mmCIF file of C-alpha atoms in Angstrom:
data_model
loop_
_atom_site.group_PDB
_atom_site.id
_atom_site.type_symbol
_atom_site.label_atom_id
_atom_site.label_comp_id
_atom_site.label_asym_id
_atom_site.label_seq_id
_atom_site.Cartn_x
_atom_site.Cartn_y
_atom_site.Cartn_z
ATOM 1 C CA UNK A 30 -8.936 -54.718 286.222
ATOM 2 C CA UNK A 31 -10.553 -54.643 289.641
ATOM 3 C CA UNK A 32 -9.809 -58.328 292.129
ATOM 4 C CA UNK A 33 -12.481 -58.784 294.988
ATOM 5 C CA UNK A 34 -11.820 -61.648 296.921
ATOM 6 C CA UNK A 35 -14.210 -62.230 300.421
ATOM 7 C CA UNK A 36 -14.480 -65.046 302.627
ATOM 8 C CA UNK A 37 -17.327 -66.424 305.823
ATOM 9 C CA UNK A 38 -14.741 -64.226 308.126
ATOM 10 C CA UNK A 39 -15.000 -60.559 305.876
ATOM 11 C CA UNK A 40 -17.014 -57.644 307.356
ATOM 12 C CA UNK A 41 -18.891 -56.243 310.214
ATOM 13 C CA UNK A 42 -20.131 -59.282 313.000
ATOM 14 C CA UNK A 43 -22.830 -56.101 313.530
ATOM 15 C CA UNK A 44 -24.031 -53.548 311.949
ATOM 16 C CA UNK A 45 -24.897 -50.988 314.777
ATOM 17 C CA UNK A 46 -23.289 -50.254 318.009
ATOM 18 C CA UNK A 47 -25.176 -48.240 321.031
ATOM 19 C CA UNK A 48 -23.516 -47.315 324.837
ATOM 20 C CA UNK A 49 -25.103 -45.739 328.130
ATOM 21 C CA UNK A 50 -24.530 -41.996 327.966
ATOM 22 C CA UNK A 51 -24.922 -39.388 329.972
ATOM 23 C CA UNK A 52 -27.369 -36.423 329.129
ATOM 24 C CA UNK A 53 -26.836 -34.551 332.815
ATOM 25 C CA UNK A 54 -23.819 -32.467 331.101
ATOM 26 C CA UNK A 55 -24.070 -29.356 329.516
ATOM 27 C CA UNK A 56 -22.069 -29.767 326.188
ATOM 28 C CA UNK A 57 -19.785 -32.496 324.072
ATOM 29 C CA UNK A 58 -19.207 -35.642 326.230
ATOM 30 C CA UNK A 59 -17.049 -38.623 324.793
ATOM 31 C CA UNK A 60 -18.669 -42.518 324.845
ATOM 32 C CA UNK A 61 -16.447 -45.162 323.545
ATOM 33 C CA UNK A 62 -18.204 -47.892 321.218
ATOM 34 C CA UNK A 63 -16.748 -50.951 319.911
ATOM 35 C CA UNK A 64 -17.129 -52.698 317.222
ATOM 36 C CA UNK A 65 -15.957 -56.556 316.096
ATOM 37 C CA UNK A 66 -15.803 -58.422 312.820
ATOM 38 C CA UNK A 67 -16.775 -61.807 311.676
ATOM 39 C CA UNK A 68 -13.198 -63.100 312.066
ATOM 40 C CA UNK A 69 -12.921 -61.832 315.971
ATOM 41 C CA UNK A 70 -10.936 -58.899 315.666
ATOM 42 C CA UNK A 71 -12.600 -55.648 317.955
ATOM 43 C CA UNK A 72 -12.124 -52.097 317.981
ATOM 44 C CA UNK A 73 -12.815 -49.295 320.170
ATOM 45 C CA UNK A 74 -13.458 -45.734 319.240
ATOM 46 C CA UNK A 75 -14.116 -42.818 321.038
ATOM 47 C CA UNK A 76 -17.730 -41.022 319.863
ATOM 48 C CA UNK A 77 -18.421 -37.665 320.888
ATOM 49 C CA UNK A 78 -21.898 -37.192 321.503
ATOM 50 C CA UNK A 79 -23.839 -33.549 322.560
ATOM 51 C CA UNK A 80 -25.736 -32.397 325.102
ATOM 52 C CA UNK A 81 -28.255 -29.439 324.547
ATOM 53 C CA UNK A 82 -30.776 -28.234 327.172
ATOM 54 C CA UNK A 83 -33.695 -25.938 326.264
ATOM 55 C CA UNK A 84 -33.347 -22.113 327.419
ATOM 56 C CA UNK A 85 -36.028 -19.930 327.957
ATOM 57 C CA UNK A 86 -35.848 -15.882 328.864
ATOM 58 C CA UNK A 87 -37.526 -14.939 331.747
ATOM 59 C CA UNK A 88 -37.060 -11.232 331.871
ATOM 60 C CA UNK A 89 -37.124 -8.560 330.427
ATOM 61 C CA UNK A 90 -40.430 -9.278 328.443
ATOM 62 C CA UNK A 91 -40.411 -9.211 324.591
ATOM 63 C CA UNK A 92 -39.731 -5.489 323.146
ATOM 64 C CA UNK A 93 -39.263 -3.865 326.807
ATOM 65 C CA UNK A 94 -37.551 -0.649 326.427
ATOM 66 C CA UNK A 95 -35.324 1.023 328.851
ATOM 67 C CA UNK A 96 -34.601 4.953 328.750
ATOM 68 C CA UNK A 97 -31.243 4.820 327.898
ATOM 69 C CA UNK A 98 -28.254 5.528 330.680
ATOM 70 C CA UNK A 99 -24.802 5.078 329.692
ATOM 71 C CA UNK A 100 -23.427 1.983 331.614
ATOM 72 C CA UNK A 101 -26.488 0.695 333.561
ATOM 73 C CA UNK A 102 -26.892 -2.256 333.259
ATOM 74 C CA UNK A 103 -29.829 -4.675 331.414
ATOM 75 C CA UNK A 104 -30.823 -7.260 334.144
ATOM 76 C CA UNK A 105 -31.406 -10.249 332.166
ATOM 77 C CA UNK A 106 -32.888 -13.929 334.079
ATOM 78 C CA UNK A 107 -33.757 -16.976 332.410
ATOM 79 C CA UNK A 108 -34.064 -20.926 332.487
ATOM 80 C CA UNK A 109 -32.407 -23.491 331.398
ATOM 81 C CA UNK A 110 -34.438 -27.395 331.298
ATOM 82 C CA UNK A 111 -33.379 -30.886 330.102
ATOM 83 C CA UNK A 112 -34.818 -31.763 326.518
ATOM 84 C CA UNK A 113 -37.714 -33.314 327.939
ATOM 85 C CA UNK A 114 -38.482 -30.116 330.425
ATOM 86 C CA UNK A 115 -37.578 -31.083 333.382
ATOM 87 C CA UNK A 116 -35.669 -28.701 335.776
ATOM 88 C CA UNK A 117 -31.845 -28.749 335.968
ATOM 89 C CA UNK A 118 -30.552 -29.609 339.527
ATOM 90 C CA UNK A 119 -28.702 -27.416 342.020
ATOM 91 C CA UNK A 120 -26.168 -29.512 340.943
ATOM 92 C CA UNK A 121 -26.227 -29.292 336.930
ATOM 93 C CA UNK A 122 -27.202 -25.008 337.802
ATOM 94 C CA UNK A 123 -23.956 -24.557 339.616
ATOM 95 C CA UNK A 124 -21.891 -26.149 337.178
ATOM 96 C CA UNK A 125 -22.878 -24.247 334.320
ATOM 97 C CA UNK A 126 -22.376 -20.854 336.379
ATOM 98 C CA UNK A 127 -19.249 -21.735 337.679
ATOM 99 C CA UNK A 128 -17.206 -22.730 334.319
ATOM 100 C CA UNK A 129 -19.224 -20.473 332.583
ATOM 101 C CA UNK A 130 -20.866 -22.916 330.532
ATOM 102 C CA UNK A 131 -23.806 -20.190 329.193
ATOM 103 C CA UNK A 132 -22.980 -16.732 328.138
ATOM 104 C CA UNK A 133 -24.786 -13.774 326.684
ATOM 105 C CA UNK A 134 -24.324 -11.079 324.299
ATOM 106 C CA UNK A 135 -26.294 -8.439 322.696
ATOM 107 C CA UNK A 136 -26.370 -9.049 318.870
ATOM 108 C CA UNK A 137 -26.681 -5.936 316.491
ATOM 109 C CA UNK A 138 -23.637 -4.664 318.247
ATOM 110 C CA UNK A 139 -20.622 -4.120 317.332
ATOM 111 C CA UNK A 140 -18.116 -4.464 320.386
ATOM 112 C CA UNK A 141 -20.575 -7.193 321.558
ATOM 113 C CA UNK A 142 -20.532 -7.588 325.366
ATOM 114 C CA UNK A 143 -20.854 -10.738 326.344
ATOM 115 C CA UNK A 144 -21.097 -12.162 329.868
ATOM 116 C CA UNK A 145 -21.738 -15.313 332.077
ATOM 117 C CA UNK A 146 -24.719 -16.359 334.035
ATOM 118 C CA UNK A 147 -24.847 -16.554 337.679
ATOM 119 C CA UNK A 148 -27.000 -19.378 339.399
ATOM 120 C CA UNK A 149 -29.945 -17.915 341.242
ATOM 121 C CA UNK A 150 -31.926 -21.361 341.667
ATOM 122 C CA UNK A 151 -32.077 -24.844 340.356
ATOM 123 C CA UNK A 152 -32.156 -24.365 336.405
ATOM 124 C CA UNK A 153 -32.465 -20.180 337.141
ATOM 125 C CA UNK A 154 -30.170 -18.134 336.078
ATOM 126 C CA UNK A 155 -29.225 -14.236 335.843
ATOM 127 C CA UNK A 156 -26.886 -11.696 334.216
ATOM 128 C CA UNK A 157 -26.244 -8.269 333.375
ATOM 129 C CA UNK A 158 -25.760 -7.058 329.704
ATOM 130 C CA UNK A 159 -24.242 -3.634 329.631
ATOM 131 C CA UNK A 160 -21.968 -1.292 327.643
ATOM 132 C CA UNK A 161 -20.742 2.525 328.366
ATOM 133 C CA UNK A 162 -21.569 3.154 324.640
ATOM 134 C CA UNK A 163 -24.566 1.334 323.774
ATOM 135 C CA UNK A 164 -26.911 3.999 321.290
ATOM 136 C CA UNK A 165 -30.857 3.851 321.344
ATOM 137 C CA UNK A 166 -32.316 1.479 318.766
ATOM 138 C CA UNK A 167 -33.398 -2.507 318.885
ATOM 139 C CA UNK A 168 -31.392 -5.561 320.213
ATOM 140 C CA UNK A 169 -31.239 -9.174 320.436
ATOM 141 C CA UNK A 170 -30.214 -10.707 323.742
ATOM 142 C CA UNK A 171 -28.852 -14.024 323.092
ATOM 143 C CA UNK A 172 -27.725 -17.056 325.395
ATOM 144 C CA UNK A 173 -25.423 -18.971 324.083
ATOM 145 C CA UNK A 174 -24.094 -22.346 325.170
ATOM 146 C CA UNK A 175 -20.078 -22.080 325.409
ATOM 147 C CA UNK A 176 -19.337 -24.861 322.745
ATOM 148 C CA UNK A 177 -21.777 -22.817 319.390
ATOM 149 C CA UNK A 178 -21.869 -20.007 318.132
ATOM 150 C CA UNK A 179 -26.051 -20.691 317.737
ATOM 151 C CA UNK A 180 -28.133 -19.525 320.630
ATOM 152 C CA UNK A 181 -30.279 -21.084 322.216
ATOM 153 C CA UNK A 182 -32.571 -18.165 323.059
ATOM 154 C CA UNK A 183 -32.934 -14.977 322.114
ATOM 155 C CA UNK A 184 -35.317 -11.751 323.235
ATOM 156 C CA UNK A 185 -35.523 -8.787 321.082
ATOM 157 C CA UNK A 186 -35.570 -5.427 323.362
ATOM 158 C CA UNK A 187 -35.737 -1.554 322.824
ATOM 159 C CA UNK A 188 -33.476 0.817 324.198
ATOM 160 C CA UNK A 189 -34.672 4.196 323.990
#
């Protein structure tokens, strides 16, 4: 048979537990929360929490098509913004293009080239997408943050 026993001291002193965080970094970001019981007794654990901004391609426009040279390149710009749309800061920009915190890729590939943004403003960014064997037909450029496999944009284009 089952025994329950409880007492005034048994379970949670609270039921929910909210920190400060951060949302100015890209990515996964630790906050520590801690909880306490009716008796006294506290923990902390560490929570990871995420940080997503919104991307948005600036160039090339939807279903551009290039005639086809082996190994030039695709120029490729964009932008990233908070949640709420609000520009990144020189600060936030340079970050992400100096640990390589956004990459790109051309999907429908199969030696997918991927590469990392430079910063060309606040919350502006550019690449290249290229590959010596790329054939004619229709891809997907995709930016990608470094943490998922998801993107966060994508433009289809033609290459003819």
């Amino acid at each position: 048979s089952d025994v329950c026993s409880s007492d005034l001291q048994s379970g949670p002193k609270t039921i929910n537990a909210s920190a400060a965080v951060s949302t100015t970094t890209l990515g996964y970001s630790p906050v520590q929360l801690t909880g306490a019981d009716r008796a006294g007794n506290t923990r902390t654990i560490q929570c990871p929490y995420l940080v997503v901004f919104k991307a948005s391609i600036t160039s090339p426009p939807p279903m551009s098509s290039w005639a086809r040279v082996a190994g030039v390149p695709i120029p490729v710009t964009f932008t990233l913004t908070d949640f709420n749309g609000a520009p990144l800061s020189g600060a936030q920009t340079a970050d992400i293009a100096q640990h390589c915190k956004v990459r790109l890729d051309l999907s429908n590939y199969p030696a997918n080239y991927g590469g990392c943004a430079w910063a060309v403003g606040d919350g502006q960014f550019a690449a290249s997408l290229s590959h010596p064997t790329l054939v004619p037909g229709t891809y997907t450029i995709n930016i990608r943050p470094w943490w998922a496999p998801d993107s966060i944009a994508t433009r289809k284009i033609s290459l003819n």
